[in-house]
PDB file of C-alpha atoms in Angstrom:
ATOM      1  CA  MET A   1       0.142  -0.208   0.137  1.00 73.00           C
ATOM      2  CA  GLU A   2       3.276   2.540   0.555  1.00 95.00           C
ATOM      3  CA  THR A   3       3.292   1.852  -3.039  1.00 96.00           C
ATOM      4  CA  ILE A   4       0.269   3.301  -3.743  1.00 96.00           C
ATOM      5  CA  GLU A   5       0.369   5.845  -2.004  1.00 96.00           C
ATOM      6  CA  HIS A   6       2.947   7.142  -2.831  1.00 97.00           C
ATOM      7  CA  ILE A   7       2.831   6.912  -6.576  1.00 97.00           C
ATOM      8  CA  LYS A   8      -0.450   9.033  -6.133  1.00 97.00           C
ATOM      9  CA  GLN A   9       1.577  11.495  -3.743  1.00 98.00           C
ATOM     10  CA  MET A  10       4.441  11.657  -7.000  1.00 97.00           C
ATOM     11  CA  GLU A  11       1.189  11.780  -9.837  1.00 98.00           C
ATOM     12  CA  LYS A  12       0.090  14.729  -7.352  1.00 98.00           C
ATOM     13  CA  THR A  13       3.943  16.761  -7.350  1.00 98.00           C
ATOM     14  CA  LEU A  14       3.728  17.159 -11.064  1.00 98.00           C
ATOM     15  CA  ASN A  15       0.068  17.743 -11.565  1.00 98.00           C
ATOM     16  CA  GLN A  16       0.558  20.428  -9.362  1.00 98.00           C
ATOM     17  CA  GLY A  17       3.994  21.513 -10.678  1.00 97.00           C
ATOM     18  CA  GLU A  18       3.045  21.243 -14.217  1.00 98.00           C
ATOM     19  CA  LYS A  19      -0.098  23.411 -13.318  1.00 98.00           C
ATOM     20  CA  SER A  20       2.300  26.246 -11.032  1.00 98.00           C
ATOM     21  CA  LEU A  21       5.016  26.512 -13.823  1.00 97.00           C
ATOM     22  CA  SER A  22       2.762  26.649 -16.755  1.00 98.00           C
ATOM     23  CA  GLN A  23       0.813  29.185 -14.843  1.00 98.00           C
ATOM     24  CA  THR A  24       4.467  31.272 -14.040  1.00 97.00           C
ATOM     25  CA  LEU A  25       5.611  31.350 -17.715  1.00 97.00           C
ATOM     26  CA  ALA A  26       2.878  33.216 -18.659  1.00 98.00           C
ATOM     27  CA  ASN A  27       3.137  35.360 -16.059  1.00 98.00           C
ATOM     28  CA  LEU A  28       6.967  35.854 -16.613  1.00 98.00           C
ATOM     29  CA  GLU A  29       6.487  36.283 -20.423  1.00 98.00           C
ATOM     30  CA  GLU A  30       3.775  39.209 -19.966  1.00 98.00           C
ATOM     31  CA  ILE A  31       6.439  41.158 -17.460  1.00 98.00           C
ATOM     32  CA  GLN A  32       8.212  40.659 -20.082  1.00 98.00           C
ATOM     33  CA  GLN A  33       6.548  41.908 -22.694  1.00 99.00           C
ATOM     34  CA  ASN A  34       5.482  45.071 -20.161  1.00 98.00           C
ATOM     35  CA  LEU A  35       9.491  45.935 -18.923  1.00 98.00           C
ATOM     36  CA  ASP A  36       9.405  49.033 -20.671  1.00 98.00           C
ATOM     37  CA  HIS A  37       5.999  50.028 -19.991  1.00 98.00           C
ATOM     38  CA  TYR A  38       7.016  50.053 -16.431  1.00 98.00           C
ATOM     39  CA  GLN A  39      10.692  51.486 -16.935  1.00 98.00           C
ATOM     40  CA  THR A  40       9.023  54.191 -18.682  1.00 98.00           C
ATOM     41  CA  LEU A  41       6.383  54.086 -15.943  1.00 98.00           C
ATOM     42  CA  PHE A  42       9.106  54.969 -13.456  1.00 97.00           C
ATOM     43  CA  ALA A  43      11.169  56.774 -15.223  1.00 97.00           C
ATOM     44  CA  TYR A  44       6.971  59.512 -15.184  1.00 98.00           C
ATOM     45  CA  TYR A  45       7.071  58.938 -11.243  1.00 96.00           C
ATOM     46  CA  GLN A  46      10.188  60.801 -11.166  1.00 95.00           C
ATOM     47  CA  SER A  47      10.334  63.773 -13.731  1.00 97.00           C
ATOM     48  CA  PRO A  48       8.732  67.331 -13.219  1.00 98.00           C
ATOM     49  CA  GLU A  49       6.135  66.520 -16.025  1.00 98.00           C
ATOM     50  CA  TRP A  50       4.520  63.347 -12.760  1.00 98.00           C
ATOM     51  CA  PHE A  51       5.154  66.425 -10.440  1.00 97.00           C
ATOM     52  CA  GLU A  52       3.280  69.045 -12.909  1.00 98.00           C
ATOM     53  CA  HIS A  53       0.674  66.605 -13.207  1.00 98.00           C
ATOM     54  CA  PHE A  54      -0.054  66.348 -10.051  1.00 97.00           C
ATOM     55  CA  VAL A  55      -0.066  69.996  -8.634  1.00 97.00           C
ATOM     56  CA  LEU A  56      -2.712  70.106 -11.997  1.00 98.00           C
ATOM     57  CA  ASP A  57      -5.029  67.922  -9.616  1.00 97.00           C
ATOM     58  CA  GLU A  58      -4.575  68.806  -6.793  1.00 96.00           C
ATOM     59  CA  GLN A  59      -5.750  71.785  -8.686  1.00 97.00           C
ATOM     60  CA  GLY A  60      -9.685  70.228  -9.683  1.00 97.00           C
ATOM     61  CA  LYS A  61      -7.538  70.920 -12.782  1.00 98.00           C
ATOM     62  CA  LEU A  62      -7.962  67.301 -13.918  1.00 98.00           C
ATOM     63  CA  PRO A  63     -11.174  65.883 -15.570  1.00 97.00           C
ATOM     64  CA  VAL A  64     -13.196  64.067 -12.757  1.00 95.00           C
ATOM     65  CA  ASP A  65     -13.758  61.473 -13.927  1.00 97.00           C
ATOM     66  CA  LEU A  66     -10.314  60.419 -14.832  1.00 98.00           C
ATOM     67  CA  PRO A  67      -8.711  57.515 -13.757  1.00 97.00           C
ATOM     68  CA  ARG A  68      -5.614  59.300 -11.550  1.00 94.00           C
ATOM     69  CA  GLY A  69      -4.061  55.593  -9.256  1.00 95.00           C
ATOM     70  CA  VAL A  70      -0.990  56.952 -11.267  1.00 97.00           C
ATOM     71  CA  LEU A  71      -0.613  60.550 -10.302  1.00 97.00           C
ATOM     72  CA  SER A  72      -1.029  58.993  -6.091  1.00 93.00           C
ATOM     73  CA  GLU A  73       1.665  58.890  -4.141  1.00 84.00           C
ATOM     74  CA  ASP A  74       1.618  55.647  -3.438  1.00 94.00           C
ATOM     75  CA  GLY A  75       0.878  54.430  -6.510  1.00 94.00           C
ATOM     76  CA  ILE A  76       3.847  54.145  -8.256  1.00 96.00           C
ATOM     77  CA  TYR A  77       5.687  53.938  -5.759  1.00 96.00           C
ATOM     78  CA  ASN A  78       3.805  51.137  -4.278  1.00 97.00           C
ATOM     79  CA  PHE A  79       4.162  49.088  -7.529  1.00 97.00           C
ATOM     80  CA  LEU A  80       7.948  50.133  -7.516  1.00 97.00           C
ATOM     81  CA  ALA A  81       8.663  48.285  -4.628  1.00 98.00           C
ATOM     82  CA  THR A  82       6.466  44.994  -5.606  1.00 98.00           C
ATOM     83  CA  TYR A  83       8.557  44.998  -9.145  1.00 98.00           C
ATOM     84  CA  VAL A  84      12.617  44.968  -6.875  1.00 98.00           C
ATOM     85  CA  SER A  85      10.607  42.148  -4.500  1.00 98.00           C
ATOM     86  CA  LEU A  86       9.270  40.324  -7.841  1.00 98.00           C
ATOM     87  CA  ALA A  87      13.543  40.936  -9.006  1.00 97.00           C
ATOM     88  CA  ASP A  88      14.847  40.289  -6.363  1.00 98.00           C
ATOM     89  CA  LYS A  89      12.366  37.158  -5.067  1.00 98.00           C
ATOM     90  CA  LEU A  90      13.193  35.495  -9.373  1.00 97.00           C
ATOM     91  CA  LYS A  91      16.907  35.854  -8.965  1.00 98.00           C
ATOM     92  CA  GLU A  92      16.354  33.620  -5.632  1.00 98.00           C
ATOM     93  CA  VAL A  93      14.052  31.359  -7.126  1.00 96.00           C
ATOM     94  CA  SER A  94      16.734  30.771 -10.111  1.00 96.00           C
ATOM     95  CA  ASP A  95      19.116  29.988  -7.733  1.00 96.00           C
ATOM     96  CA  LYS A  96      17.918  27.526  -5.813  1.00 96.00           C
ATOM     97  CA  MET A  97      16.581  26.060  -8.712  1.00 94.00           C
ATOM     98  CA  SER A  98      19.719  25.837 -11.041  1.00 94.00           C
ATOM     99  CA  GLN A  99      21.241  24.664  -7.358  1.00 94.00           C
ATOM    100  CA  LYS A 100      18.374  21.997  -7.404  1.00 92.00           C
ATOM    101  CA  LEU A 101      19.604  20.618 -10.120  1.00 91.00           C
ATOM    102  CA  ASP A 102      22.414  20.270  -9.734  1.00 89.00           C
ATOM    103  CA  GLU A 103      22.254  18.699  -7.575  1.00 89.00           C
ATOM    104  CA  LEU A 104      20.550  15.714  -9.874  1.00 86.00           C
ATOM    105  CA  ARG A 105      24.249  15.791 -12.207  1.00 87.00           C
ATOM    106  CA  PRO A 106      25.396  12.453 -11.252  1.00 84.00           C
ATOM    107  CA  LYS A 107      29.037  13.320  -9.235  1.00 80.00           C
ATOM    108  CA  ASP A 108      32.103  12.382 -12.049  1.00 70.00           C
TER     109      ASP A 108
END
């Protein structure tokens, strides 16, 4: 019976892993396609243009129905913090995955 349970557990791990890796690859492809847009957003946040737009919003000179999350002081900053955190996490996970692969390789 131990054999059956082990096979079931390995099957579950395979199925979950395939799903997780597939979703992660799709998300990474989307992020990769948008990297230039993100850099443009971060540059905008540090520009005089962003501050001018922020002041216009504070003065009530922008249309009321205009989405303006980009002008909140925390919106882009929080996005940038998440971006940096994700970059660090990706590097950490990549290193661990490489190490685990090295452990599987036959020793000479």
